[in-house]
Tab-separated table of C-alpha atoms in Angstrom:
chain	number	residue	atom	x	y	z
A	1	MET	CA	-0.024	-0.033	-0.159
A	2	LYS	CA	2.704	2.237	0.914
A	3	GLN	CA	4.366	1.708	-2.361
A	4	ASP	CA	0.957	2.448	-3.986
A	5	LEU	CA	0.770	5.710	-2.279
A	6	ALA	CA	4.456	6.692	-2.920
A	7	THR	CA	3.855	5.846	-6.833
A	8	SER	CA	0.728	7.947	-7.239
A	9	THR	CA	2.750	10.667	-6.141
A	10	ALA	CA	4.366	11.104	-9.003
A	11	GLU	CA	1.354	10.537	-11.560
A	12	PRO	CA	-0.179	13.596	-12.927
A	13	LEU	CA	-2.445	15.709	-10.638
A	14	GLY	CA	-5.988	15.932	-12.434
A	15	LEU	CA	-8.820	17.565	-10.456
A	16	LEU	CA	-10.104	14.691	-9.206
A	17	ARG	CA	-6.674	13.910	-7.651
A	18	THR	CA	-5.978	17.326	-6.444
A	19	ALA	CA	-9.347	17.360	-4.713
A	20	ASP	CA	-8.271	14.222	-3.204
A	21	ARG	CA	-5.235	15.150	-1.980
A	22	THR	CA	-7.124	17.470	0.298
A	23	GLY	CA	-8.377	15.001	2.046
A	24	LEU	CA	-11.313	17.012	2.165
A	25	PRO	CA	-13.739	14.900	0.083
A	26	LEU	CA	-12.965	11.670	1.798
A	27	LEU	CA	-13.691	13.374	5.056
A	28	ALA	CA	-17.100	14.482	3.870
A	29	ILE	CA	-17.750	11.150	2.386
A	30	ARG	CA	-16.727	9.158	6.003
A	31	ILE	CA	-19.118	11.319	7.755
A	32	ILE	CA	-21.879	10.950	5.408
A	33	LEU	CA	-21.690	7.018	4.874
A	34	GLY	CA	-20.556	6.479	8.628
A	35	ALA	CA	-22.974	8.361	10.294
A	36	THR	CA	-25.759	6.848	8.051
A	37	PHE	CA	-24.984	3.341	8.362
A	38	ILE	CA	-24.428	3.611	11.991
A	39	TYR	CA	-27.825	4.999	12.471
A	40	MET	CA	-29.619	2.483	9.891
A	41	GLY	CA	-27.512	-0.314	12.037
A	42	THR	CA	-28.279	0.469	15.444
A	43	ASN	CA	-32.051	0.952	14.328
A	44	LYS	CA	-31.964	-2.455	13.119
A	45	LEU	CA	-30.104	-3.681	16.249
A	46	ALA	CA	-32.778	-2.155	18.418
A	47	ASP	CA	-35.359	-4.563	17.018
A	48	PRO	CA	-33.658	-7.873	14.985
A	49	ILE	CA	-37.136	-9.776	14.682
A	50	ALA	CA	-38.442	-7.119	12.945
A	51	PHE	CA	-35.128	-6.946	10.939
A	52	MET	CA	-35.439	-10.470	10.363
A	53	LYS	CA	-39.266	-10.622	8.970
A	54	ALA	CA	-38.107	-7.203	6.673
A	55	VAL	CA	-35.064	-9.631	5.120
A	56	ARG	CA	-37.626	-12.408	4.551
A	57	GLN	CA	-40.216	-10.681	2.519
A	58	TYR	CA	-37.548	-10.241	-0.299
A	59	GLU	CA	-37.137	-14.357	-0.459
A	60	MET	CA	-33.659	-14.347	-0.884
A	61	LEU	CA	-32.990	-16.834	1.797
A	62	PRO	CA	-35.060	-19.928	2.645
A	63	ASP	CA	-37.452	-20.095	5.332
A	64	VAL	CA	-36.206	-23.703	6.411
A	65	PRO	CA	-33.499	-24.050	7.354
A	66	GLY	CA	-33.595	-20.750	9.160
A	67	ILE	CA	-30.106	-20.649	9.917
A	68	TYR	CA	-29.233	-18.082	6.961
A	69	LEU	CA	-32.143	-16.016	7.769
A	70	ASN	CA	-31.110	-15.731	11.518
A	71	LEU	CA	-27.659	-15.222	10.870
A	72	THR	CA	-28.171	-12.462	8.762
A	73	ALA	CA	-30.726	-10.888	10.834
A	74	VAL	CA	-27.989	-11.305	13.616
A	75	VAL	CA	-24.662	-10.129	11.989
A	76	LEU	CA	-25.822	-7.400	9.125
A	77	PRO	CA	-26.871	-4.920	11.487
A	78	TRP	CA	-23.478	-4.905	13.348
A	79	MET	CA	-21.494	-5.263	9.650
A	80	GLU	CA	-23.139	-1.897	9.297
A	81	VAL	CA	-22.237	-0.897	12.569
A	82	PHE	CA	-18.723	-1.709	12.011
A	83	ALA	CA	-18.637	-0.489	8.764
A	84	GLY	CA	-20.347	3.044	9.601
A	85	THR	CA	-17.516	3.259	12.885
A	86	ALA	CA	-14.561	1.920	10.722
A	87	LEU	CA	-15.756	4.897	8.121
A	88	LEU	CA	-16.076	7.523	10.664
A	89	LEU	CA	-12.502	6.602	12.600
A	90	GLY	CA	-10.663	6.316	9.402
A	91	MET	CA	-9.697	2.870	10.131
A	92	HIS	CA	-10.224	0.031	7.210
A	93	VAL	CA	-11.878	2.812	4.987
A	94	ARG	CA	-11.467	0.675	1.733
A	95	GLY	CA	-12.595	-2.898	3.807
A	96	ALA	CA	-15.878	-0.725	5.151
A	97	ALA	CA	-16.806	0.714	1.687
A	98	LEU	CA	-16.160	-2.304	0.062
A	99	ALA	CA	-18.936	-3.816	3.056
A	100	ILE	CA	-21.107	-1.207	1.822
A	101	ILE	CA	-20.564	-1.399	-1.844
A	102	ILE	CA	-21.790	-5.022	-1.512
A	103	MET	CA	-24.637	-4.584	0.699
A	104	LEU	CA	-26.069	-1.696	-1.000
A	105	ALA	CA	-25.319	-4.109	-4.381
A	106	VAL	CA	-27.749	-6.956	-3.187
A	107	PHE	CA	-30.554	-5.060	-1.351
A	108	THR	CA	-31.081	-2.151	-3.410
A	109	PRO	CA	-31.816	-4.126	-6.500
A	110	ALA	CA	-33.829	-6.495	-4.209
A	111	VAL	CA	-35.789	-3.510	-3.170
A	112	TYR	CA	-36.448	-2.580	-6.572
A	113	LEU	CA	-37.692	-5.963	-7.056
A	114	ARG	CA	-40.074	-6.122	-4.361
A	115	ALA	CA	-41.307	-2.731	-5.226
A	116	LEU	CA	-42.272	-4.093	-8.900
A	117	GLU	CA	-43.386	-7.046	-7.287
A	118	ILE	CA	-45.845	-5.074	-5.055
A	119	GLN	CA	-46.742	-2.438	-8.162
A	120	ARG	CA	-47.841	-5.962	-10.340
A	121	GLU	CA	-50.121	-7.242	-6.980
A	122	ALA	CA	-51.617	-4.180	-6.298
A	123	PRO	CA	-51.449	-1.694	-9.781
A	124	GLN	CA	-50.417	1.854	-8.676
A	125	SER	CA	-48.031	4.663	-9.684
A	126	PHE	CA	-44.177	3.599	-8.992
A	127	PHE	CA	-44.036	6.428	-7.102
A	128	ASP	CA	-46.582	5.728	-4.857
A	129	ILE	CA	-44.758	2.675	-3.192
A	130	GLN	CA	-44.104	2.650	0.021
A	131	PHE	CA	-42.852	-0.111	2.296
A	132	ASP	CA	-40.699	-0.880	5.165
A	133	CYS	CA	-37.832	-2.110	3.491
A	134	GLY	CA	-35.967	-3.367	6.434
A	135	CYS	CA	-33.628	-0.576	5.859
A	136	GLY	CA	-33.521	0.835	9.385
A	137	THR	CA	-35.573	3.945	8.731
A	138	GLY	CA	-39.289	2.162	8.741
A	139	VAL	CA	-41.610	3.016	5.836
A	140	GLU	CA	-40.023	4.723	3.082
A	141	VAL	CA	-41.092	5.856	-0.235
A	142	ILE	CA	-39.197	3.573	-2.562
A	143	TRP	CA	-38.118	5.821	-5.643
A	144	LYS	CA	-36.759	7.896	-3.121
A	145	LYS	CA	-34.632	5.383	-1.254
A	146	LEU	CA	-33.406	3.581	-4.443
A	147	ILE	CA	-31.917	7.223	-5.497
A	148	SER	CA	-30.458	7.498	-1.992
A	149	ASN	CA	-29.048	3.783	-2.149
A	150	THR	CA	-27.508	5.059	-5.203
A	151	GLY	CA	-25.998	7.867	-4.013
A	152	LEU	CA	-24.624	5.956	-1.383
A	153	PHE	CA	-23.111	3.358	-3.360
A	154	LEU	CA	-21.210	6.168	-5.301
A	155	LEU	CA	-19.827	7.280	-2.154
A	156	ALA	CA	-18.881	4.442	-0.964
A	157	LEU	CA	-16.894	3.693	-4.562
A	158	GLY	CA	-15.337	7.145	-3.900
A	159	ALA	CA	-14.396	6.234	-0.822
A	160	LEU	CA	-12.801	2.809	-1.906
A	161	VAL	CA	-10.693	4.686	-4.721
A	162	SER	CA	-9.713	7.357	-2.863
A	163	LYS	CA	-5.863	7.449	-1.783
A	164	SER	CA	-5.934	9.920	0.696
A	165	ARG	CA	-5.895	8.949	3.977
A	166	ARG	CA	-5.496	12.752	5.922
A	167	PHE	CA	-8.069	12.929	8.783
A	168	CYS	CA	-7.915	9.015	8.761
A	169	LEU	CA	-6.912	7.017	12.272
A	170	SER	CA	-5.194	4.924	10.551
A	171	MET	CA	-2.548	7.398	9.527
A	172	PHE	CA	-1.277	7.837	12.469
A	173	PHE	CA	-0.548	3.941	13.159
A	174	GLU	CA	0.784	3.432	9.916
A	175	ARG	CA	3.078	6.149	10.969
A	176	ARG	CA	4.120	4.897	13.767
A	177	GLY	CA	7.697	2.692	12.953
A	178	ALA	CA	7.142	2.972	9.406
A	179	PRO	CA	10.339	3.908	7.726
A	180	THR	CA	8.548	6.134	5.184
A	181	ARG	CA	7.721	9.604	5.923
A	182	PHE	CA	4.358	10.953	5.366
A	183	CYS	CA	3.277	14.213	4.468
A	184	HIS	CA	1.611	16.193	7.198
A	185	PHE	CA	-0.427	17.915	4.467
A	186	CYS	CA	-2.169	15.228	2.657
A	187	GLY	CA	-1.050	12.269	3.976
A	188	PHE	CA	0.503	10.945	1.307
A	189	ALA	CA	4.124	9.338	1.162
A	190	VAL	CA	6.874	12.064	1.152
A	191	GLN	CA	9.641	11.364	-1.868
A	192	ARG	CA	10.625	15.111	-1.757
A	193	GLU	CA	9.675	17.659	0.542
A	194	ARG	CA	9.770	21.405	1.155
A	195	ALA	CA	8.926	23.284	4.192
A	196	GLY	CA	7.634	19.892	5.750
A	197	LEU	CA	5.588	19.228	3.480
A	198	CYS	CA	5.601	17.140	0.038
A	199	LEU	CA	6.314	18.302	-3.146
A	200	SER	CA	2.889	17.895	-4.052
A	201	CYS	CA	1.685	19.871	-1.510
A	202	ALA	CA	4.384	22.413	-1.392
A	203	THR	CA	4.070	23.194	-5.052
A	204	PRO	CA	2.072	25.017	-6.439
A	205	PRO	CA	1.108	27.496	-4.828
A	206	VAL	CA	4.489	27.579	-3.307
A	207	LEU	CA	3.934	27.738	0.884
A	208	GLU	CA	7.569	29.172	1.605
B	1	MET	CA	-5.584	-4.445	-8.213
B	2	THR	CA	-3.774	-3.160	-5.010
B	3	ILE	CA	-6.907	-1.109	-3.815
B	4	LEU	CA	-9.126	-4.354	-4.153
B	5	LYS	CA	-6.616	-6.522	-2.241
B	6	GLN	CA	-6.325	-4.324	0.507
B	7	ALA	CA	-9.895	-3.950	0.650
B	8	PHE	CA	-10.715	-7.157	0.321
B	9	VAL	CA	-8.206	-8.187	3.298
B	10	GLU	CA	-10.065	-5.155	5.252
B	11	LEU	CA	-13.399	-6.401	4.534
B	12	VAL	CA	-12.684	-9.939	5.862
B	13	LEU	CA	-11.167	-8.362	9.137
B	14	LEU	CA	-14.775	-6.199	9.558
B	15	THR	CA	-16.668	-9.634	8.630
B	16	LEU	CA	-14.911	-11.348	11.413
B	17	ALA	CA	-15.077	-8.602	13.854
B	18	SER	CA	-18.702	-8.149	12.712
B	19	ILE	CA	-19.609	-11.863	13.483
B	20	GLY	CA	-18.132	-12.402	16.387
B	21	VAL	CA	-19.721	-9.266	18.408
B	22	ALA	CA	-23.215	-9.955	16.621
B	23	LEU	CA	-23.200	-13.471	17.876
B	24	ALA	CA	-21.748	-12.158	21.569
B	25	ALA	CA	-24.432	-9.606	21.599
B	26	ASN	CA	-27.007	-11.636	20.320
B	27	GLY	CA	-26.394	-14.333	22.943
B	28	ILE	CA	-26.561	-12.031	25.910
B	29	ARG	CA	-29.414	-9.832	25.122
B	30	GLU	CA	-32.283	-10.239	27.384
B	31	ARG	CA	-34.924	-9.280	24.927
B	32	LYS	CA	-35.439	-10.229	21.178
B	33	SER	CA	-32.687	-12.241	20.778
B	34	ILE	CA	-32.663	-14.407	17.823
B	35	ASP	CA	-32.292	-18.457	18.227
B	36	LEU	CA	-29.756	-19.141	15.124
B	37	THR	CA	-31.111	-22.641	14.719
B	38	LYS	CA	-34.791	-22.301	14.971
B	39	ASN	CA	-37.065	-22.278	11.959
B	40	TYR	CA	-39.253	-19.330	13.138
B	41	PHE	CA	-41.145	-19.358	9.521
B	42	GLU	CA	-41.905	-23.068	9.331
B	43	LEU	CA	-45.239	-24.346	9.942
B	44	GLY	CA	-45.375	-27.610	11.821
B	45	LYS	CA	-48.729	-29.107	12.395
B	46	GLY	CA	-51.496	-27.267	10.886
B	47	GLY	CA	-50.213	-25.836	7.855
B	48	SER	CA	-48.216	-26.190	4.834
B	49	ASN	CA	-44.571	-24.659	4.468
B	50	LYS	CA	-45.353	-22.796	1.592
B	51	ALA	CA	-44.327	-19.116	1.583
B	52	GLY	CA	-45.352	-16.277	-0.577
B	53	VAL	CA	-48.943	-17.666	-1.322
B	54	ALA	CA	-51.318	-15.402	-3.249
B	55	PRO	CA	-53.448	-13.890	-0.986
B	56	ALA	CA	-56.668	-15.411	-2.443
B	57	ALA	CA	-55.061	-18.755	-2.474
B	58	ASN	CA	-53.903	-18.118	1.244
B	59	SER	CA	-57.717	-17.227	2.318
B	60	GLN	CA	-59.316	-19.948	0.660
B	61	GLY	CA	-56.547	-22.365	2.242
B	62	SER	CA	-57.139	-20.800	5.531
B	63	ALA	CA	-61.000	-21.480	5.175
B	64	VAL	CA	-60.433	-25.212	5.827
B	65	GLY	CA	-61.972	-26.456	9.000
B	66	SER	CA	-63.447	-23.306	9.502
B	67	ALA	CA	-67.456	-23.997	10.306
B	68	VAL	CA	-68.650	-20.452	8.951
B	69	PRO	CA	-68.308	-19.139	5.855
B	70	GLN	CA	-66.378	-15.790	5.466
B	71	LYS	CA	-66.084	-13.428	2.809
B	72	THR	CA	-63.120	-12.363	1.220
B	73	SER	CA	-62.085	-9.118	-0.454
B	74	PRO	CA	-60.065	-9.078	-3.588
B	75	ALA	CA	-56.699	-7.898	-0.969
B	76	GLY	CA	-57.361	-11.080	1.058
B	77	GLN	CA	-58.390	-9.083	3.989
B	78	VAL	CA	-60.957	-11.042	5.835
B	79	ARG	CA	-64.291	-8.868	6.300
B	80	ALA	CA	-66.895	-9.226	8.390
B	81	ALA	CA	-69.779	-11.376	6.973
B	82	SER	CA	-72.850	-10.703	9.601
B	83	PRO	CA	-74.882	-8.004	7.919
B	84	ASP	CA	-75.640	-6.333	11.581
B	85	MET	CA	-71.575	-6.170	12.501
B	86	PRO	CA	-70.110	-2.530	11.687
B	87	GLU	CA	-68.271	-3.835	8.487
B	88	THR	CA	-64.799	-2.375	8.834
B	89	PRO	CA	-64.835	0.407	6.827
B	90	ASN	CA	-63.156	0.562	3.433
B	91	GLN	CA	-60.789	3.320	3.514
B	92	PRO	CA	-58.662	2.264	6.349
B	93	LEU	CA	-58.180	-1.277	4.592
B	94	ALA	CA	-57.549	0.341	1.152
B	95	ASN	CA	-55.040	2.859	3.090
B	96	ALA	CA	-53.455	-0.005	4.470
B	97	ALA	CA	-52.873	-1.635	1.205
B	98	THR	CA	-51.373	1.385	-0.332
B	99	ALA	CA	-49.862	3.090	2.881
B	100	SER	CA	-47.426	0.381	3.433
B	101	ALA	CA	-48.149	-0.936	0.023
B	102	ALA	CA	-47.427	-4.482	0.654
B	103	PRO	CA	-50.023	-6.780	-0.282
B	104	LYS	CA	-50.150	-9.813	2.205
B	105	LYS	CA	-47.815	-12.675	1.564
B	106	HIS	CA	-49.452	-15.229	3.983
B	107	LEU	CA	-47.771	-18.608	4.472
B	108	GLU	CA	-50.627	-20.895	3.448
B	109	HIS	CA	-51.768	-22.576	6.612
B	110	ASP	CA	-54.872	-24.817	7.657
B	111	PHE	CA	-55.720	-23.005	11.031
B	112	GLN	CA	-59.078	-22.189	11.393
B	113	SER	CA	-59.880	-18.906	10.561
B	114	ILE	CA	-62.310	-16.766	12.046
B	115	ILE	CA	-64.055	-13.210	11.443
B	116	LEU	CA	-64.569	-10.232	12.912
B	117	ALA	CA	-68.385	-11.049	13.603
B	118	GLU	CA	-67.185	-14.365	15.246
B	119	VAL	CA	-64.558	-12.749	17.013
B	120	ARG	CA	-67.144	-10.279	18.600
B	121	GLU	CA	-69.507	-13.559	19.524
B	122	VAL	CA	-66.643	-15.132	21.215
B	123	PHE	CA	-65.707	-11.995	23.121
B	124	GLU	CA	-69.139	-11.206	24.090
B	125	ASP	CA	-69.817	-14.983	25.257
B	126	PRO	CA	-70.336	-15.086	29.116
B	127	GLN	CA	-68.083	-18.102	28.778
B	128	THR	CA	-65.257	-15.629	27.960
B	129	LYS	CA	-65.655	-13.871	31.238
B	130	GLN	CA	-65.093	-17.515	33.010
B	131	GLY	CA	-61.900	-17.990	30.929
B	132	LEU	CA	-63.524	-20.913	28.955
B	133	ASN	CA	-62.352	-18.467	25.391
B	134	ILE	CA	-59.171	-16.684	25.822
B	135	PHE	CA	-57.647	-14.341	23.426
B	136	VAL	CA	-53.729	-14.350	22.461
B	137	ASP	CA	-52.215	-11.422	21.181
B	138	ALA	CA	-48.973	-12.392	19.004
B	139	ARG	CA	-47.526	-8.895	18.861
B	140	ASP	CA	-45.143	-7.791	20.859
B	141	GLU	CA	-44.983	-5.929	24.369
B	142	GLU	CA	-44.753	-2.325	22.935
B	143	HIS	CA	-47.653	-2.969	20.252
B	144	PHE	CA	-49.951	-4.779	22.924
B	145	ALA	CA	-49.332	-1.605	25.185
B	146	GLU	CA	-50.317	0.653	22.670
B	147	GLY	CA	-53.801	-1.253	22.946
B	148	HIS	CA	-55.578	-4.676	22.909
B	149	ILE	CA	-58.664	-6.666	22.995
B	150	PRO	CA	-59.488	-6.604	26.393
B	151	GLY	CA	-58.338	-9.873	28.300
B	152	ALA	CA	-55.894	-10.815	25.533
B	153	ILE	CA	-52.973	-12.359	26.975
B	154	GLN	CA	-49.969	-11.045	24.875
B	155	CYS	CA	-47.231	-13.571	23.546
B	156	PHE	CA	-44.871	-12.930	21.253
B	157	PRO	CA	-44.347	-15.631	18.803
B	158	TYR	CA	-40.334	-14.992	18.770
B	159	GLU	CA	-40.174	-14.748	22.521
B	160	ILE	CA	-42.335	-17.698	23.169
B	161	GLU	CA	-40.218	-18.957	26.042
B	162	ARG	CA	-41.182	-15.866	27.970
B	163	CYS	CA	-45.032	-16.359	27.811
B	164	LEU	CA	-45.681	-19.923	26.766
B	165	ASP	CA	-46.389	-21.376	30.178
B	166	ARG	CA	-48.779	-18.535	30.911
B	167	VAL	CA	-50.736	-19.340	27.764
B	168	LYS	CA	-50.815	-22.668	27.860
B	169	ALA	CA	-52.162	-22.860	31.451
B	170	ALA	CA	-55.177	-20.087	30.315
B	171	ALA	CA	-55.510	-22.408	27.205
B	172	GLY	CA	-55.424	-25.732	29.275
B	173	GLY	CA	-59.189	-25.860	29.783
B	174	ALA	CA	-60.360	-23.215	27.091
B	175	GLU	CA	-62.957	-24.226	24.136
B	176	LYS	CA	-61.696	-21.381	21.869
B	177	VAL	CA	-58.256	-19.736	21.901
B	178	VAL	CA	-58.624	-17.088	19.330
B	179	VAL	CA	-55.051	-15.614	17.976
B	180	TYR	CA	-54.167	-12.504	16.351
B	181	CYS	CA	-51.667	-10.104	15.561
B	182	GLY	CA	-51.588	-6.541	13.482
B	183	GLY	CA	-53.377	-7.703	10.712
B	184	GLY	CA	-53.061	-6.577	7.026
B	185	GLU	CA	-49.878	-8.425	6.194
B	186	CYS	CA	-48.753	-9.901	9.299
B	187	GLU	CA	-48.360	-13.380	10.204
B	188	ASP	CA	-47.182	-13.648	13.691
B	189	SER	CA	-50.520	-15.208	14.595
B	190	ILE	CA	-50.365	-17.951	12.222
B	191	PHE	CA	-46.785	-18.794	13.917
B	192	MET	CA	-48.544	-18.438	17.314
B	193	CYS	CA	-50.947	-20.790	16.317
B	194	ARG	CA	-48.290	-23.283	15.587
B	195	GLU	CA	-46.270	-22.686	18.562
B	196	LEU	CA	-49.486	-23.320	20.657
B	197	THR	CA	-50.418	-26.651	18.754
B	198	GLU	CA	-47.010	-27.797	19.478
B	199	ALA	CA	-47.523	-27.014	22.866
B	200	GLY	CA	-50.029	-29.665	23.096
B	201	VAL	CA	-53.143	-26.901	22.615
B	202	PRO	CA	-55.612	-28.635	20.840
B	203	PHE	CA	-55.648	-27.789	17.124
B	204	GLU	CA	-59.494	-27.788	17.209
B	205	ALA	CA	-59.447	-25.259	19.888
B	206	VAL	CA	-57.406	-22.749	17.967
B	207	TYR	CA	-58.823	-19.664	15.917
B	208	LEU	CA	-56.895	-17.429	13.619
B	209	PHE	CA	-58.325	-13.948	13.579
B	210	GLU	CA	-56.624	-12.691	10.314
B	211	GLY	CA	-58.125	-9.451	10.338
B	212	GLY	CA	-56.677	-8.824	13.604
B	213	TRP	CA	-56.119	-5.667	15.686
B	214	LYS	CA	-56.385	-3.474	12.528
B	215	GLU	CA	-60.101	-5.091	11.691
B	216	TRP	CA	-60.726	-5.472	15.656
B	217	SER	CA	-59.486	-1.424	16.475
B	218	ALA	CA	-61.201	-0.130	13.227
B	219	SER	CA	-64.642	-1.943	13.876
B	220	GLY	CA	-65.308	0.391	17.137
B	221	LEU	CA	-65.249	-2.643	19.855
B	222	PRO	CA	-64.080	-2.371	23.004
B	223	THR	CA	-60.405	-1.995	23.370
B	224	GLU	CA	-57.577	-2.095	26.274
B	225	GLY	CA	-54.674	-0.307	26.895
B	226	ALA	CA	-53.236	3.270	25.867
B	227	GLU	CA	-55.908	3.583	23.211
């Protein structure tokens, strides 16, 4: 990873890369995703049985044997809480982002298909469909939920590919005992420095 | 590739941590813990195990063993058959269909279904006051506290160990055990019927009120609790 970070500094900086270097986009993503998933996870933890029944409505897992459904209802809320906490703290950011991507990639199409099923059984405008999707936020208007999930998915993708570790707790641990020196501003490995900052941060603009 | 590899390793770590904490937390929580090996949604005695049955098929299936014919709406909602009964207004039912917008996906079962008119008869039967007919509310404690049929015993089928002895004691000599839950798409009453029959309550004594609390409370009949 360090090698990856080091080589990245040599790459030409595009607009996104420049923005990523500030660490602010990732920080915003971490706060939004982290808070959202901690909130949704704790809501599910408050009533795991309701969550189990909600998961069952998608018919992705068999009723018998019940262990798959039961295990999903027990573990998934904690997975969300752990992923959210990891993002907020800035530890294992990529793993947390990947976990969120997988969860959203599974449940968003499931919610969509369930909405279509409801529409088929009780014909109505798609924009009127609302039900408790088991997302931890109660009864929701489904088209809004789908858009919000897509947004969260894109944010998680952003967190996955971001190379910045500024404002991340993991940076603190990586620096300790690591032979490579890291820029105090962007968090990237320092190849050449100027005034305590890596060359990428120091020029331009010149901060001397 | 490095990014994905790192992400995958971290994902495995997060997953293992989540599983560990989840199992530990589930094991020590006092309420609403999940028994991992239990088949919560399996019907033993008194029902097939086919899930996701179309509402109409469900209501026909549920009529097996019922002595009294019942009317069923296209949405699968059991309605009052007696003309002198205050039939549940259409509006709340229609709202229920669109508000939650999730049509019923009841399991197919063979428990005796009972409609609102009959439930009222049982409720007003003098034998009920003597404990010969009992009502079992299969919703959780929070919903029960918000309002229930007067005299009903609360027993949530997912926490059956908390209340089964109490219900069995009450149902021991009862002629009719009327089980209900929230109504609409709620299936908890079906699973409560299963728990009761598995616990030794005679199948013939168990009656399933599918209209549930939604239908009862909308009909203006007496209620107990916060409402």
